[in-house]
């Protein structure tokens, strides 16, 4: 078979919530590079918990190998990985039913990378817009091979457990496309039906701006971490960019700073940002910021309390990761055996 160019996926093939999650297998994950923030929370964490409560089977990968795509050292990797798990559990993921694991702890998952890499061309790897963007923003002098191949590794994250739903943000769609392409080509080359074609589940929540009006992101220093305390939250909100107009209005295009704060408070209180703006009226930025600080702190109070409890028992967190790795290994071993058999590898069953 010759390698063909990936076909663009019709938009309708990707879903937004609500779906019918009962019985579906869902895989998603994060890089352990630092604390999760409100952008993650409203963008994806809440959805995961909802999917779980509605009966989906969740696999959540702590993508530790991905940390070294754009940096030389994986700084404080174990600590960041454990903190990620603490954030997951504090926001409501149940480790009894969700499989939470680090992909470096699942050898068979990583071994899938080898056959998978044979199914994509160098040209395709070089065309991935998210990879291009990461290269443009990377502070490394040289671009590593892993930078180009990590979307294929991510395909292994998704396909090892034959996930059919992948909750992700818009920026991850090209990677999902790689996973779909790999699944299709593997089936075409080695036997139909080994892999399902996973679909993205895009968050319906609007993109949450950070305290400077641009996308909330740790590297931009505009993020409010779930783990931040109430004083720190107040300080971050106080420092947010607004404008001199005392009348508060919800105008995302014309007043991104003010609109971002309104949206944040509105999400926390589950209400409409325009209505909130009307309520604040002529109160100006000071009243707006007071409202936002209170809304965020109130919404996060139970999550932060739970976080503090979980953080006091690191042994439990490590046990969650060990149990998750055991379950993930069993699934990955079975998939790898199937892959080797389909390929007719010597020594396979
Ligand atoms: N690339 C994702 C990110 O940077 C993390 C990730 C790794 C992931 N493996 C995944 C997401 C599999 C979804 C599915 O946030």
PDB file of C-alpha atoms in Angstrom, residues 112-294:
ATOM      1  CA  UNK A 112       2.733   0.617  19.296  1.00  0.00           C
ATOM      2  CA  UNK A 113       4.625   3.707  18.181  1.00  0.00           C
ATOM      3  CA  UNK A 114       6.869   1.543  15.991  1.00  0.00           C
ATOM      4  CA  UNK A 115       4.308   0.057  13.609  1.00  0.00           C
ATOM      5  CA  UNK A 116       2.312   3.285  13.750  1.00  0.00           C
ATOM      6  CA  UNK A 117       5.271   5.367  12.585  1.00  0.00           C
ATOM      7  CA  UNK A 118       5.501   3.195   9.490  1.00  0.00           C
ATOM      8  CA  UNK A 119       2.011   4.299   8.509  1.00  0.00           C
ATOM      9  CA  UNK A 120       2.645   8.048   8.212  1.00  0.00           C
ATOM     10  CA  UNK A 121       4.939   9.966   5.920  1.00  0.00           C
ATOM     11  CA  UNK A 122       7.551  12.533   6.911  1.00  0.00           C
ATOM     12  CA  UNK A 123       5.646  15.095   4.832  1.00  0.00           C
ATOM     13  CA  UNK A 124       2.507  14.478   6.873  1.00  0.00           C
ATOM     14  CA  UNK A 125       4.388  14.844  10.125  1.00  0.00           C
ATOM     15  CA  UNK A 126       5.822  18.153   8.933  1.00  0.00           C
ATOM     16  CA  UNK A 127       2.429  19.529   7.928  1.00  0.00           C
ATOM     17  CA  UNK A 128       0.739  19.202  11.332  1.00  0.00           C
ATOM     18  CA  UNK A 129      -0.386  22.760  12.181  1.00  0.00           C
ATOM     19  CA  UNK A 130      -0.282  22.250  15.959  1.00  0.00           C
ATOM     20  CA  UNK A 131       3.262  20.907  15.761  1.00  0.00           C
ATOM     21  CA  UNK A 132       4.244  23.854  13.540  1.00  0.00           C
ATOM     22  CA  UNK A 133       2.795  26.251  16.060  1.00  0.00           C
ATOM     23  CA  UNK A 134       4.616  24.582  18.943  1.00  0.00           C
ATOM     24  CA  UNK A 135       7.880  24.765  17.019  1.00  0.00           C
ATOM     25  CA  UNK A 136       7.297  28.472  16.382  1.00  0.00           C
ATOM     26  CA  UNK A 137       6.797  29.085  20.115  1.00  0.00           C
ATOM     27  CA  UNK A 138       9.464  26.684  21.343  1.00  0.00           C
ATOM     28  CA  UNK A 139      12.395  28.153  23.224  1.00  0.00           C
ATOM     29  CA  UNK A 140      14.652  25.303  22.118  1.00  0.00           C
ATOM     30  CA  UNK A 141      17.426  25.977  19.658  1.00  0.00           C
ATOM     31  CA  UNK A 142      16.984  22.633  17.888  1.00  0.00           C
ATOM     32  CA  UNK A 143      13.723  20.847  17.125  1.00  0.00           C
ATOM     33  CA  UNK A 144      13.807  17.239  18.319  1.00  0.00           C
ATOM     34  CA  UNK A 145      12.593  14.208  16.387  1.00  0.00           C
ATOM     35  CA  UNK A 146      10.058  13.612  19.127  1.00  0.00           C
ATOM     36  CA  UNK A 147       8.451  16.964  18.327  1.00  0.00           C
ATOM     37  CA  UNK A 148       7.509  15.644  14.873  1.00  0.00           C
ATOM     38  CA  UNK A 149       6.494  12.182  15.987  1.00  0.00           C
ATOM     39  CA  UNK A 150       4.614  12.901  19.212  1.00  0.00           C
ATOM     40  CA  UNK A 151       1.226  13.100  17.447  1.00  0.00           C
ATOM     41  CA  UNK A 152       1.798   9.468  16.424  1.00  0.00           C
ATOM     42  CA  UNK A 153       2.675   8.636  20.012  1.00  0.00           C
ATOM     43  CA  UNK A 154      -0.563  10.354  20.960  1.00  0.00           C
ATOM     44  CA  UNK A 155      -2.310   8.087  18.461  1.00  0.00           C
ATOM     45  CA  UNK A 156      -0.932   5.189  20.509  1.00  0.00           C
ATOM     46  CA  UNK A 157      -2.382   6.797  23.665  1.00  0.00           C
ATOM     47  CA  UNK A 158      -5.753   6.854  21.987  1.00  0.00           C
ATOM     48  CA  UNK A 159      -5.690   3.556  20.108  1.00  0.00           C
ATOM     49  CA  UNK A 160      -4.102   1.261  22.699  1.00  0.00           C
ATOM     50  CA  UNK A 161      -7.413   1.252  24.561  1.00  0.00           C
ATOM     51  CA  UNK A 162      -9.505   1.530  21.376  1.00  0.00           C
ATOM     52  CA  UNK A 163     -11.115   4.724  22.600  1.00  0.00           C
ATOM     53  CA  UNK A 164     -13.999   5.974  20.528  1.00  0.00           C
ATOM     54  CA  UNK A 165     -14.379   9.429  22.079  1.00  0.00           C
ATOM     55  CA  UNK A 166     -11.568  11.884  22.736  1.00  0.00           C
ATOM     56  CA  UNK A 167     -12.522  15.098  24.552  1.00  0.00           C
ATOM     57  CA  UNK A 168     -10.063  17.741  23.375  1.00  0.00           C
ATOM     58  CA  UNK A 169      -9.683  21.392  22.540  1.00  0.00           C
ATOM     59  CA  UNK A 170      -9.631  22.719  18.981  1.00  0.00           C
ATOM     60  CA  UNK A 171      -5.802  22.718  18.856  1.00  0.00           C
ATOM     61  CA  UNK A 172      -5.747  18.924  19.269  1.00  0.00           C
ATOM     62  CA  UNK A 173      -7.891  18.162  16.203  1.00  0.00           C
ATOM     63  CA  UNK A 174      -4.890  17.649  13.889  1.00  0.00           C
ATOM     64  CA  UNK A 175      -3.600  15.023  16.335  1.00  0.00           C
ATOM     65  CA  UNK A 176      -6.926  13.287  16.375  1.00  0.00           C
ATOM     66  CA  UNK A 177      -6.733  13.242  12.609  1.00  0.00           C
ATOM     67  CA  UNK A 178      -3.397  11.424  12.865  1.00  0.00           C
ATOM     68  CA  UNK A 179      -4.972   8.822  15.162  1.00  0.00           C
ATOM     69  CA  UNK A 180      -7.828   8.301  12.719  1.00  0.00           C
ATOM     70  CA  UNK A 181      -5.428   8.000   9.809  1.00  0.00           C
ATOM     71  CA  UNK A 182      -3.236   5.504  11.649  1.00  0.00           C
ATOM     72  CA  UNK A 183      -6.294   3.426  12.621  1.00  0.00           C
ATOM     73  CA  UNK A 184      -7.605   3.386   9.061  1.00  0.00           C
ATOM     74  CA  UNK A 185      -4.259   2.533   7.461  1.00  0.00           C
ATOM     75  CA  UNK A 186      -3.490  -0.185   9.977  1.00  0.00           C
ATOM     76  CA  UNK A 187      -6.847  -1.801   9.297  1.00  0.00           C
ATOM     77  CA  UNK A 188      -6.358  -1.479   5.527  1.00  0.00           C
ATOM     78  CA  UNK A 189      -2.888  -2.938   5.602  1.00  0.00           C
ATOM     79  CA  UNK A 190      -3.178  -5.658   8.225  1.00  0.00           C
ATOM     80  CA  UNK A 191      -6.782  -6.604   8.650  1.00  0.00           C
ATOM     81  CA  UNK A 192     -10.045  -4.881   9.098  1.00  0.00           C
ATOM     82  CA  UNK A 193     -11.468  -4.134  12.464  1.00  0.00           C
ATOM     83  CA  UNK A 194      -8.417  -4.026  14.695  1.00  0.00           C
ATOM     84  CA  UNK A 195      -8.890  -0.336  15.509  1.00  0.00           C
ATOM     85  CA  UNK A 196     -12.030   1.796  15.697  1.00  0.00           C
ATOM     86  CA  UNK A 197     -11.848   5.349  14.357  1.00  0.00           C
ATOM     87  CA  UNK A 198     -11.872   7.687  17.337  1.00  0.00           C
ATOM     88  CA  UNK A 199     -13.882  10.869  17.277  1.00  0.00           C
ATOM     89  CA  UNK A 200     -13.162  14.192  18.948  1.00  0.00           C
ATOM     90  CA  UNK A 201     -15.529  15.533  21.520  1.00  0.00           C
ATOM     91  CA  UNK A 202     -15.157  19.292  21.413  1.00  0.00           C
ATOM     92  CA  UNK A 203     -16.004  21.247  24.502  1.00  0.00           C
ATOM     93  CA  UNK A 204     -19.093  23.410  24.126  1.00  0.00           C
ATOM     94  CA  UNK A 205     -17.738  25.860  26.718  1.00  0.00           C
ATOM     95  CA  UNK A 206     -16.528  29.133  25.185  1.00  0.00           C
ATOM     96  CA  UNK A 207     -12.769  29.659  25.137  1.00  0.00           C
ATOM     97  CA  UNK A 208     -11.881  31.199  28.472  1.00  0.00           C
ATOM     98  CA  UNK A 209      -9.599  34.221  28.273  1.00  0.00           C
ATOM     99  CA  UNK A 210      -6.987  34.765  30.966  1.00  0.00           C
ATOM    100  CA  UNK A 211      -6.520  37.866  33.105  1.00  0.00           C
ATOM    101  CA  UNK A 212      -5.050  39.796  30.162  1.00  0.00           C
ATOM    102  CA  UNK A 213      -7.893  39.043  27.744  1.00  0.00           C
ATOM    103  CA  UNK A 214      -5.904  36.527  25.649  1.00  0.00           C
ATOM    104  CA  UNK A 215      -6.320  32.729  25.910  1.00  0.00           C
ATOM    105  CA  UNK A 216      -5.750  31.463  29.461  1.00  0.00           C
ATOM    106  CA  UNK A 217      -2.461  29.622  29.523  1.00  0.00           C
ATOM    107  CA  UNK A 218       0.172  28.956  32.130  1.00  0.00           C
ATOM    108  CA  UNK A 219       3.008  30.118  29.889  1.00  0.00           C
ATOM    109  CA  UNK A 220       1.368  33.519  29.396  1.00  0.00           C
ATOM    110  CA  UNK A 221       1.176  34.104  33.153  1.00  0.00           C
ATOM    111  CA  UNK A 222      -2.530  34.976  32.896  1.00  0.00           C
ATOM    112  CA  UNK A 223      -3.990  31.826  34.449  1.00  0.00           C
ATOM    113  CA  UNK A 224      -5.797  31.200  37.723  1.00  0.00           C
ATOM    114  CA  UNK A 225      -4.773  27.762  38.973  1.00  0.00           C
ATOM    115  CA  UNK A 226      -7.275  25.491  40.691  1.00  0.00           C
ATOM    116  CA  UNK A 227      -4.669  25.179  43.423  1.00  0.00           C
ATOM    117  CA  UNK A 228      -4.262  28.937  43.949  1.00  0.00           C
ATOM    118  CA  UNK A 229      -5.539  30.153  47.322  1.00  0.00           C
ATOM    119  CA  UNK A 230      -8.199  32.839  47.788  1.00  0.00           C
ATOM    120  CA  UNK A 231      -5.735  35.693  48.324  1.00  0.00           C
ATOM    121  CA  UNK A 232      -3.734  34.749  45.264  1.00  0.00           C
ATOM    122  CA  UNK A 233      -6.949  34.562  43.264  1.00  0.00           C
ATOM    123  CA  UNK A 234      -7.902  38.058  44.460  1.00  0.00           C
ATOM    124  CA  UNK A 235      -4.452  39.364  43.525  1.00  0.00           C
ATOM    125  CA  UNK A 236      -4.590  37.816  40.035  1.00  0.00           C
ATOM    126  CA  UNK A 237      -8.053  39.219  39.375  1.00  0.00           C
ATOM    127  CA  UNK A 238      -7.043  42.644  40.708  1.00  0.00           C
ATOM    128  CA  UNK A 239      -4.146  42.692  38.226  1.00  0.00           C
ATOM    129  CA  UNK A 240      -6.392  41.795  35.272  1.00  0.00           C
ATOM    130  CA  UNK A 241      -6.496  44.101  32.257  1.00  0.00           C
ATOM    131  CA  UNK A 242      -9.698  46.150  32.019  1.00  0.00           C
ATOM    132  CA  UNK A 243     -10.439  49.664  30.738  1.00  0.00           C
ATOM    133  CA  UNK A 244     -11.475  53.067  32.082  1.00  0.00           C
ATOM    134  CA  UNK A 245     -15.157  52.883  31.058  1.00  0.00           C
ATOM    135  CA  UNK A 246     -17.123  52.680  34.309  1.00  0.00           C
ATOM    136  CA  UNK A 247     -20.162  51.183  32.657  1.00  0.00           C
ATOM    137  CA  UNK A 248     -19.660  47.429  32.488  1.00  0.00           C
ATOM    138  CA  UNK A 249     -20.891  45.810  29.265  1.00  0.00           C
ATOM    139  CA  UNK A 250     -20.361  42.365  27.758  1.00  0.00           C
ATOM    140  CA  UNK A 251     -18.552  43.053  24.488  1.00  0.00           C
ATOM    141  CA  UNK A 252     -16.028  40.253  23.735  1.00  0.00           C
ATOM    142  CA  UNK A 253     -14.716  41.900  20.543  1.00  0.00           C
ATOM    143  CA  UNK A 254     -14.520  45.504  21.773  1.00  0.00           C
ATOM    144  CA  UNK A 255     -13.623  44.918  25.437  1.00  0.00           C
ATOM    145  CA  UNK A 256     -11.874  41.524  25.671  1.00  0.00           C
ATOM    146  CA  UNK A 257     -10.471  42.101  29.183  1.00  0.00           C
ATOM    147  CA  UNK A 258     -13.817  43.054  30.720  1.00  0.00           C
ATOM    148  CA  UNK A 259     -15.637  40.327  28.766  1.00  0.00           C
ATOM    149  CA  UNK A 260     -13.173  37.670  29.921  1.00  0.00           C
ATOM    150  CA  UNK A 261     -13.758  38.547  33.555  1.00  0.00           C
ATOM    151  CA  UNK A 262     -17.516  38.575  33.063  1.00  0.00           C
ATOM    152  CA  UNK A 263     -17.389  35.187  31.378  1.00  0.00           C
ATOM    153  CA  UNK A 264     -15.304  33.745  34.190  1.00  0.00           C
ATOM    154  CA  UNK A 265     -17.732  34.908  36.884  1.00  0.00           C
ATOM    155  CA  UNK A 266     -20.689  33.807  34.760  1.00  0.00           C
ATOM    156  CA  UNK A 267     -19.277  30.297  34.294  1.00  0.00           C
ATOM    157  CA  UNK A 268     -18.676  30.015  38.042  1.00  0.00           C
ATOM    158  CA  UNK A 269     -22.241  31.081  38.789  1.00  0.00           C
ATOM    159  CA  UNK A 270     -23.760  29.258  35.829  1.00  0.00           C
ATOM    160  CA  UNK A 271     -25.447  32.357  34.446  1.00  0.00           C
ATOM    161  CA  UNK A 272     -25.392  34.738  31.528  1.00  0.00           C
ATOM    162  CA  UNK A 273     -22.416  37.160  31.262  1.00  0.00           C
ATOM    163  CA  UNK A 274     -24.540  39.912  29.697  1.00  0.00           C
ATOM    164  CA  UNK A 275     -26.964  39.828  32.581  1.00  0.00           C
ATOM    165  CA  UNK A 276     -24.122  39.947  35.064  1.00  0.00           C
ATOM    166  CA  UNK A 277     -22.741  43.038  33.268  1.00  0.00           C
ATOM    167  CA  UNK A 278     -26.090  44.768  33.604  1.00  0.00           C
ATOM    168  CA  UNK A 279     -26.168  44.003  37.279  1.00  0.00           C
ATOM    169  CA  UNK A 280     -22.748  45.550  37.850  1.00  0.00           C
ATOM    170  CA  UNK A 281     -23.831  48.507  35.736  1.00  0.00           C
ATOM    171  CA  UNK A 282     -21.819  51.639  36.550  1.00  0.00           C
ATOM    172  CA  UNK A 283     -19.759  49.969  39.249  1.00  0.00           C
ATOM    173  CA  UNK A 284     -16.636  50.044  37.089  1.00  0.00           C
ATOM    174  CA  UNK A 285     -13.667  47.666  37.095  1.00  0.00           C
ATOM    175  CA  UNK A 286     -13.433  47.596  40.894  1.00  0.00           C
ATOM    176  CA  UNK A 287     -16.947  46.215  41.351  1.00  0.00           C
ATOM    177  CA  UNK A 288     -16.444  43.810  38.461  1.00  0.00           C
ATOM    178  CA  UNK A 289     -13.260  42.445  39.989  1.00  0.00           C
ATOM    179  CA  UNK A 290     -14.867  42.045  43.406  1.00  0.00           C
ATOM    180  CA  UNK A 291     -17.680  40.049  41.808  1.00  0.00           C
ATOM    181  CA  UNK A 292     -15.257  37.848  39.876  1.00  0.00           C
ATOM    182  CA  UNK A 293     -13.035  37.134  42.868  1.00  0.00           C
ATOM    183  CA  UNK A 294     -16.010  36.123  44.972  1.00  0.00           C
TER     184      UNK A 294
END
